[in-house]
């Protein structure tokens, strides 16, 4: 199964993608994570993307579509893909169709996480991850069971993203409204969109996504 998780910054795409990975052995393909890895490694892609990401704007369609194609090539053909943060523009949606078709895959579901934008700034500015395994946490909504110790790997170092500040979040939201929300009708016309209440409790969001994937 190949699915897209669609929603604005902080909607819960990454949180729910991690849960699908754990439950179904699918692979999370997060262009945001791939770009952050490229920035950290200082690759040419990373050097080009760094300032764009810090401003909260979108990196070029060519770069992110190439990253997605490479990741799919590195996966076994029977492993399902969860597209998290991709596609984000009409050009990327078109590229994804070609990328999937070229690899004998097809898109099965698009899950739109519907959220109240006013609540997202709090979600994003309170977010942090384990520096060792990447598990996500939140100051208010999802703290480690033992303070300062990662539930998943026992790591004791945590990090926050440089673009998770209120000003950049506003630009990221505007980019979503202008460039990403308009691609939804492409998938609605195919009858593969499920709308899920992203403001519900995390476990309820997971249950609603699971139900949508069975339909
Ligand atoms: P990216 O990394 O994709 O960031 P984003 O889309 O802004 O999404 P986030 O990761 O911020 O949010 P999320 O929906 O995953 O929320 P999360 O689950 O963490 O992109 C970053 C940048 O890279 C972009 O700005 C752009 O520059 C570039 N980029 C990436 N992809 C690109 C592309 N395709 N094209 C061009 N440029 C691209 O949840 C947030 C917090 O809320 C967490 O702490 C979580 O614990 C909490 N939370 C989650 N669900 C709930 C809930 N139901 N109730 C309460 N709290 C919750």
mmCIF file of C-alpha atoms and ligand atoms in Angstrom:
data_model
loop_
_atom_site.group_PDB
_atom_site.id
_atom_site.type_symbol
_atom_site.label_atom_id
_atom_site.label_comp_id
_atom_site.label_asym_id
_atom_site.label_seq_id
_atom_site.Cartn_x
_atom_site.Cartn_y
_atom_site.Cartn_z
ATOM 1 C CA UNK A 1 0.000 0.000 0.000
ATOM 2 C CA UNK A 2 1.206 3.513 -0.833
ATOM 3 C CA UNK A 3 -0.329 6.447 0.988
ATOM 4 C CA UNK A 4 0.067 10.202 1.356
ATOM 5 C CA UNK A 5 -0.398 11.943 4.705
ATOM 6 C CA UNK A 6 -1.440 15.490 3.870
ATOM 7 C CA UNK A 7 -1.836 18.392 6.251
ATOM 8 C CA UNK A 8 -0.240 21.677 7.315
ATOM 9 C CA UNK A 9 2.887 21.935 9.491
ATOM 10 C CA UNK A 10 2.199 20.347 12.878
ATOM 11 C CA UNK A 11 -0.911 18.473 11.707
ATOM 12 C CA UNK A 12 0.591 15.212 12.983
ATOM 13 C CA UNK A 13 1.886 13.694 9.737
ATOM 14 C CA UNK A 14 5.198 12.578 11.232
ATOM 15 C CA UNK A 15 3.584 11.320 14.451
ATOM 16 C CA UNK A 16 1.062 9.188 12.594
ATOM 17 C CA UNK A 17 3.609 8.008 10.002
ATOM 18 C CA UNK A 18 5.805 6.619 12.806
ATOM 19 C CA UNK A 19 2.824 4.717 14.182
ATOM 20 C CA UNK A 20 2.009 3.212 10.762
ATOM 21 C CA UNK A 21 5.638 2.151 10.407
ATOM 22 C CA UNK A 22 5.530 0.382 13.780
ATOM 23 C CA UNK A 23 2.183 -1.335 13.100
ATOM 24 C CA UNK A 24 2.513 -2.288 9.456
ATOM 25 C CA UNK A 25 6.224 -2.307 8.635
ATOM 26 C CA UNK A 26 5.649 0.394 6.046
ATOM 27 C CA UNK A 27 8.392 2.905 5.237
ATOM 28 C CA UNK A 28 8.072 6.615 6.092
ATOM 29 C CA UNK A 29 9.330 8.818 3.270
ATOM 30 C CA UNK A 30 9.604 12.280 4.818
ATOM 31 C CA UNK A 31 11.154 14.831 2.480
ATOM 32 C CA UNK A 32 11.644 17.106 5.509
ATOM 33 C CA UNK A 33 13.736 14.416 7.253
ATOM 34 C CA UNK A 34 15.683 13.702 4.046
ATOM 35 C CA UNK A 35 16.452 17.410 3.591
ATOM 36 C CA UNK A 36 17.506 17.823 7.245
ATOM 37 C CA UNK A 37 19.846 14.819 6.826
ATOM 38 C CA UNK A 38 21.305 16.452 3.694
ATOM 39 C CA UNK A 39 21.803 19.743 5.562
ATOM 40 C CA UNK A 40 23.540 17.909 8.419
ATOM 41 C CA UNK A 41 25.783 15.999 6.004
ATOM 42 C CA UNK A 42 26.643 19.204 4.099
ATOM 43 C CA UNK A 43 25.792 17.692 0.689
ATOM 44 C CA UNK A 44 25.163 20.002 -2.304
ATOM 45 C CA UNK A 45 21.413 19.418 -1.816
ATOM 46 C CA UNK A 46 21.749 20.294 1.852
ATOM 47 C CA UNK A 47 23.690 23.481 1.105
ATOM 48 C CA UNK A 48 20.973 24.581 -1.334
ATOM 49 C CA UNK A 49 18.115 23.661 0.999
ATOM 50 C CA UNK A 50 19.388 25.058 4.316
ATOM 51 C CA UNK A 51 18.484 28.739 3.968
ATOM 52 C CA UNK A 52 15.212 27.967 2.177
ATOM 53 C CA UNK A 53 14.104 25.710 5.032
ATOM 54 C CA UNK A 54 15.151 28.223 7.672
ATOM 55 C CA UNK A 55 12.890 30.785 5.990
ATOM 56 C CA UNK A 56 10.011 28.266 5.945
ATOM 57 C CA UNK A 57 9.767 28.305 2.157
ATOM 58 C CA UNK A 58 9.650 25.313 -0.178
ATOM 59 C CA UNK A 59 12.753 23.648 -1.610
ATOM 60 C CA UNK A 60 12.708 23.091 -5.397
ATOM 61 C CA UNK A 61 10.400 20.459 -6.856
ATOM 62 C CA UNK A 62 13.288 18.807 -8.717
ATOM 63 C CA UNK A 63 15.320 18.252 -5.559
ATOM 64 C CA UNK A 64 12.543 16.694 -3.483
ATOM 65 C CA UNK A 65 11.193 14.515 -6.298
ATOM 66 C CA UNK A 66 14.704 13.162 -6.931
ATOM 67 C CA UNK A 67 15.038 12.339 -3.210
ATOM 68 C CA UNK A 68 11.727 10.442 -3.264
ATOM 69 C CA UNK A 69 12.703 8.465 -6.373
ATOM 70 C CA UNK A 70 16.040 7.482 -4.817
ATOM 71 C CA UNK A 71 14.394 6.368 -1.557
ATOM 72 C CA UNK A 72 11.826 4.250 -3.386
ATOM 73 C CA UNK A 73 14.601 2.609 -5.390
ATOM 74 C CA UNK A 74 16.369 1.701 -2.154
ATOM 75 C CA UNK A 75 13.228 -0.008 -0.759
ATOM 76 C CA UNK A 76 12.035 -3.523 -1.453
ATOM 77 C CA UNK A 77 9.218 -3.486 -4.030
ATOM 78 C CA UNK A 78 6.762 -5.074 -1.579
ATOM 79 C CA UNK A 79 7.274 -2.496 1.203
ATOM 80 C CA UNK A 80 4.480 0.082 1.430
ATOM 81 C CA UNK A 81 5.371 3.782 1.343
ATOM 82 C CA UNK A 82 4.000 6.582 3.526
ATOM 83 C CA UNK A 83 4.622 9.930 1.863
ATOM 84 C CA UNK A 84 5.001 12.482 4.678
ATOM 85 C CA UNK A 85 5.372 16.090 3.523
ATOM 86 C CA UNK A 86 5.412 15.133 -0.160
ATOM 87 C CA UNK A 87 3.917 16.093 -2.569
ATOM 88 C CA UNK A 88 3.565 19.770 -1.650
ATOM 89 C CA UNK A 89 2.935 21.353 -5.077
ATOM 90 C CA UNK A 90 1.024 20.458 -8.246
ATOM 91 C CA UNK A 91 4.346 19.752 -9.990
ATOM 92 C CA UNK A 92 5.352 17.335 -7.201
ATOM 93 C CA UNK A 93 1.959 15.589 -7.419
ATOM 94 C CA UNK A 94 2.537 15.093 -11.127
ATOM 95 C CA UNK A 95 6.067 13.808 -10.507
ATOM 96 C CA UNK A 96 4.834 11.372 -7.874
ATOM 97 C CA UNK A 97 2.424 9.802 -10.353
ATOM 98 C CA UNK A 98 5.288 9.256 -12.787
ATOM 99 C CA UNK A 99 7.669 8.040 -10.063
ATOM 100 C CA UNK A 100 5.150 5.467 -8.823
ATOM 101 C CA UNK A 101 4.108 4.302 -12.286
ATOM 102 C CA UNK A 102 7.751 3.861 -13.269
ATOM 103 C CA UNK A 103 8.222 1.513 -10.313
ATOM 104 C CA UNK A 104 5.024 -0.507 -10.741
ATOM 105 C CA UNK A 105 3.381 1.178 -7.737
ATOM 106 C CA UNK A 106 0.127 3.062 -7.374
ATOM 107 C CA UNK A 107 -1.310 5.465 -4.861
ATOM 108 C CA UNK A 108 -3.982 3.819 -2.692
ATOM 109 C CA UNK A 109 -5.028 6.483 -0.190
ATOM 110 C CA UNK A 110 -4.543 10.157 0.624
ATOM 111 C CA UNK A 111 -5.282 10.920 4.272
ATOM 112 C CA UNK A 112 -5.973 14.592 4.912
ATOM 113 C CA UNK A 113 -5.430 15.594 8.541
ATOM 114 C CA UNK A 114 -7.917 18.400 9.179
ATOM 115 C CA UNK A 115 -6.687 20.779 11.857
ATOM 116 C CA UNK A 116 -7.323 24.145 13.408
ATOM 117 C CA UNK A 117 -4.334 26.281 12.378
ATOM 118 C CA UNK A 118 -4.481 28.351 15.570
ATOM 119 C CA UNK A 119 -3.501 25.283 17.626
ATOM 120 C CA UNK A 120 -0.575 24.344 15.419
ATOM 121 C CA UNK A 121 1.879 26.975 16.608
ATOM 122 C CA UNK A 122 1.670 25.529 20.125
ATOM 123 C CA UNK A 123 2.141 22.020 18.774
ATOM 124 C CA UNK A 124 5.185 22.963 16.715
ATOM 125 C CA UNK A 125 6.995 25.196 19.181
ATOM 126 C CA UNK A 126 6.621 22.518 21.929
ATOM 127 C CA UNK A 127 7.944 19.683 19.795
ATOM 128 C CA UNK A 128 11.293 17.903 20.297
ATOM 129 C CA UNK A 129 12.847 14.602 19.213
ATOM 130 C CA UNK A 130 15.298 12.062 20.567
ATOM 131 C CA UNK A 131 18.717 12.918 19.118
ATOM 132 C CA UNK A 132 19.560 9.186 18.899
ATOM 133 C CA UNK A 133 16.500 7.482 17.360
ATOM 134 C CA UNK A 134 14.349 10.420 16.221
ATOM 135 C CA UNK A 135 11.255 9.530 18.249
ATOM 136 C CA UNK A 136 9.027 12.592 18.528
ATOM 137 C CA UNK A 137 7.830 14.164 21.800
ATOM 138 C CA UNK A 138 6.046 17.301 22.942
ATOM 139 C CA UNK A 139 6.482 19.488 26.047
ATOM 140 C CA UNK A 140 2.754 19.254 26.776
ATOM 141 C CA UNK A 141 1.172 16.493 24.674
ATOM 142 C CA UNK A 142 3.693 13.626 24.686
ATOM 143 C CA UNK A 143 6.497 13.678 27.246
ATOM 144 C CA UNK A 144 8.931 10.774 27.773
ATOM 145 C CA UNK A 145 7.630 8.418 30.493
ATOM 146 C CA UNK A 146 10.855 8.952 32.469
ATOM 147 C CA UNK A 147 11.814 12.638 32.195
ATOM 148 C CA UNK A 148 14.939 13.095 30.082
ATOM 149 C CA UNK A 149 15.045 9.474 28.844
ATOM 150 C CA UNK A 150 13.732 8.353 25.447
ATOM 151 C CA UNK A 151 10.978 5.709 25.755
ATOM 152 C CA UNK A 152 12.139 3.962 22.619
ATOM 153 C CA UNK A 153 15.949 3.784 22.805
ATOM 154 C CA UNK A 154 16.929 5.102 26.250
ATOM 155 C CA UNK A 155 18.776 8.056 24.722
ATOM 156 C CA UNK A 156 19.215 11.102 26.944
ATOM 157 C CA UNK A 157 19.841 13.805 24.339
ATOM 158 C CA UNK A 158 16.996 15.613 22.609
ATOM 159 C CA UNK A 159 16.869 18.269 19.890
ATOM 160 C CA UNK A 160 14.559 20.932 18.461
ATOM 161 C CA UNK A 161 14.284 22.026 14.821
ATOM 162 C CA UNK A 162 15.636 25.474 13.870
ATOM 163 C CA UNK A 163 12.473 26.184 11.810
ATOM 164 C CA UNK A 164 10.146 25.456 14.747
ATOM 165 C CA UNK A 165 9.743 29.084 15.813
ATOM 166 C CA UNK A 166 6.542 31.105 15.611
ATOM 167 C CA UNK A 167 7.700 33.401 12.785
ATOM 168 C CA UNK A 168 8.883 30.605 10.452
ATOM 169 C CA UNK A 169 5.797 28.557 11.249
ATOM 170 C CA UNK A 170 3.639 31.372 9.893
ATOM 171 C CA UNK A 171 5.547 31.280 6.566
ATOM 172 C CA UNK A 172 5.252 27.464 6.450
ATOM 173 C CA UNK A 173 1.476 27.740 6.988
ATOM 174 C CA UNK A 174 1.187 30.327 4.211
ATOM 175 C CA UNK A 175 3.163 28.063 1.854
ATOM 176 C CA UNK A 176 0.800 25.215 2.704
ATOM 177 C CA UNK A 177 -2.305 27.285 1.996
ATOM 178 C CA UNK A 178 -0.939 28.692 -1.267
ATOM 179 C CA UNK A 179 0.790 25.667 -2.790
ATOM 180 C CA UNK A 180 -0.154 22.424 -1.052
ATOM 181 C CA UNK A 181 -3.856 22.673 -0.168
ATOM 182 C CA UNK A 182 -4.692 23.276 -3.873
ATOM 183 C CA UNK A 183 -3.440 19.777 -4.825
ATOM 184 C CA UNK A 184 -6.138 18.061 -2.761
ATOM 185 C CA UNK A 185 -8.774 18.228 -5.553
ATOM 186 C CA UNK A 186 -6.454 16.181 -7.806
ATOM 187 C CA UNK A 187 -6.851 13.261 -5.406
ATOM 188 C CA UNK A 188 -10.489 13.975 -4.543
ATOM 189 C CA UNK A 189 -11.291 13.562 -8.240
ATOM 190 C CA UNK A 190 -9.786 10.049 -7.999
ATOM 191 C CA UNK A 191 -11.954 9.193 -4.978
ATOM 192 C CA UNK A 192 -8.995 8.251 -2.757
ATOM 193 C CA UNK A 193 -9.117 11.007 -0.112
ATOM 194 C CA UNK A 194 -10.088 10.263 3.501
ATOM 195 C CA UNK A 195 -10.543 13.228 5.821
ATOM 196 C CA UNK A 196 -9.481 12.625 9.413
ATOM 197 C CA UNK A 197 -9.923 14.942 12.398
ATOM 198 C CA UNK A 198 -6.330 15.808 13.275
ATOM 199 C CA UNK A 199 -7.421 17.724 16.382
ATOM 200 C CA UNK A 200 -8.567 14.532 18.132
ATOM 201 C CA UNK A 201 -6.410 12.660 20.672
ATOM 202 C CA UNK A 202 -3.396 11.027 18.978
ATOM 203 C CA UNK A 203 -4.739 7.476 19.507
ATOM 204 C CA UNK A 204 -8.102 8.454 18.041
ATOM 205 C CA UNK A 205 -6.373 9.963 15.002
ATOM 206 C CA UNK A 206 -4.458 6.677 14.573
ATOM 207 C CA UNK A 207 -7.698 4.661 14.810
ATOM 208 C CA UNK A 208 -9.402 6.893 12.242
ATOM 209 C CA UNK A 209 -6.476 6.505 9.837
ATOM 210 C CA UNK A 210 -6.492 2.711 10.283
ATOM 211 C CA UNK A 211 -10.216 2.672 9.493
ATOM 212 C CA UNK A 212 -9.679 4.841 6.413
ATOM 213 C CA UNK A 213 -6.945 2.533 5.095
ATOM 214 C CA UNK A 214 -9.298 -0.463 5.295
ATOM 215 C CA UNK A 215 -11.994 1.206 3.202
HETATM 216 P P1 LIG B 1 8.640 19.029 7.101
HETATM 217 O O1 LIG B 1 9.694 18.404 7.907
HETATM 218 O O2 LIG B 1 7.839 18.196 6.167
HETATM 219 O O3 LIG B 1 7.710 19.870 8.069
HETATM 220 P P2 LIG B 1 6.155 20.242 8.028
HETATM 221 O O4 LIG B 1 5.332 19.827 6.877
HETATM 222 O O5 LIG B 1 6.188 21.680 8.337
HETATM 223 O O6 LIG B 1 5.533 19.325 9.040
HETATM 224 P P3 LIG B 1 5.985 19.103 10.485
HETATM 225 O O7 LIG B 1 7.060 18.064 10.551
HETATM 226 O O8 LIG B 1 6.294 20.416 11.134
HETATM 227 O O9 LIG B 1 4.630 18.596 11.134
HETATM 228 P P4 LIG B 1 3.922 17.198 11.215
HETATM 229 O O10 LIG B 1 2.609 17.291 10.498
HETATM 230 O O11 LIG B 1 4.827 16.059 10.842
HETATM 231 O O12 LIG B 1 3.591 17.179 12.767
HETATM 232 P P5 LIG B 1 4.148 16.259 13.944
HETATM 233 O O13 LIG B 1 3.661 14.858 13.789
HETATM 234 O O14 LIG B 1 5.612 16.457 14.137
HETATM 235 O O15 LIG B 1 9.283 20.199 6.197
HETATM 236 C C1 LIG B 1 10.204 21.131 6.724
HETATM 237 C C2 LIG B 1 10.724 22.023 5.606
HETATM 238 O O16 LIG B 1 11.423 21.229 4.611
HETATM 239 C C3 LIG B 1 9.645 22.772 4.792
HETATM 240 O O17 LIG B 1 9.264 23.980 5.420
HETATM 241 C C4 LIG B 1 10.381 22.969 3.450
HETATM 242 O O18 LIG B 1 11.285 24.035 3.523
HETATM 243 C C5 LIG B 1 11.162 21.687 3.281
HETATM 244 N N1 LIG B 1 10.405 20.643 2.569
HETATM 245 C C6 LIG B 1 10.022 19.435 3.081
HETATM 246 N N2 LIG B 1 9.351 18.718 2.154
HETATM 247 C C7 LIG B 1 9.289 19.500 1.034
HETATM 248 C C8 LIG B 1 8.693 19.320 -0.253
HETATM 249 N N3 LIG B 1 8.008 18.203 -0.561
HETATM 250 N N4 LIG B 1 8.816 20.319 -1.151
HETATM 251 C C9 LIG B 1 9.509 21.443 -0.873
HETATM 252 N N5 LIG B 1 10.090 21.689 0.333
HETATM 253 C C10 LIG B 1 9.976 20.717 1.283
HETATM 254 O O19 LIG B 1 3.341 16.904 15.159
HETATM 255 C C11 LIG B 1 3.702 18.176 15.690
HETATM 256 C C12 LIG B 1 3.655 18.128 17.219
HETATM 257 O O20 LIG B 1 2.291 17.987 17.632
HETATM 258 C C13 LIG B 1 4.415 16.945 17.804
HETATM 259 O O21 LIG B 1 5.116 17.380 18.936
HETATM 260 C C14 LIG B 1 3.336 15.946 18.216
HETATM 261 O O22 LIG B 1 3.707 15.268 19.407
HETATM 262 C C15 LIG B 1 2.122 16.837 18.445
HETATM 263 N N6 LIG B 1 0.907 16.179 17.997
HETATM 264 C C16 LIG B 1 0.719 15.426 16.877
HETATM 265 N N7 LIG B 1 -0.535 14.981 16.798
HETATM 266 C C17 LIG B 1 -1.191 15.473 17.901
HETATM 267 C C18 LIG B 1 -2.527 15.359 18.398
HETATM 268 N N8 LIG B 1 -3.472 14.657 17.750
HETATM 269 N N9 LIG B 1 -2.814 16.004 19.559
HETATM 270 C C19 LIG B 1 -1.867 16.720 20.231
HETATM 271 N N10 LIG B 1 -0.587 16.842 19.813
HETATM 272 C C20 LIG B 1 -0.251 16.235 18.659
#
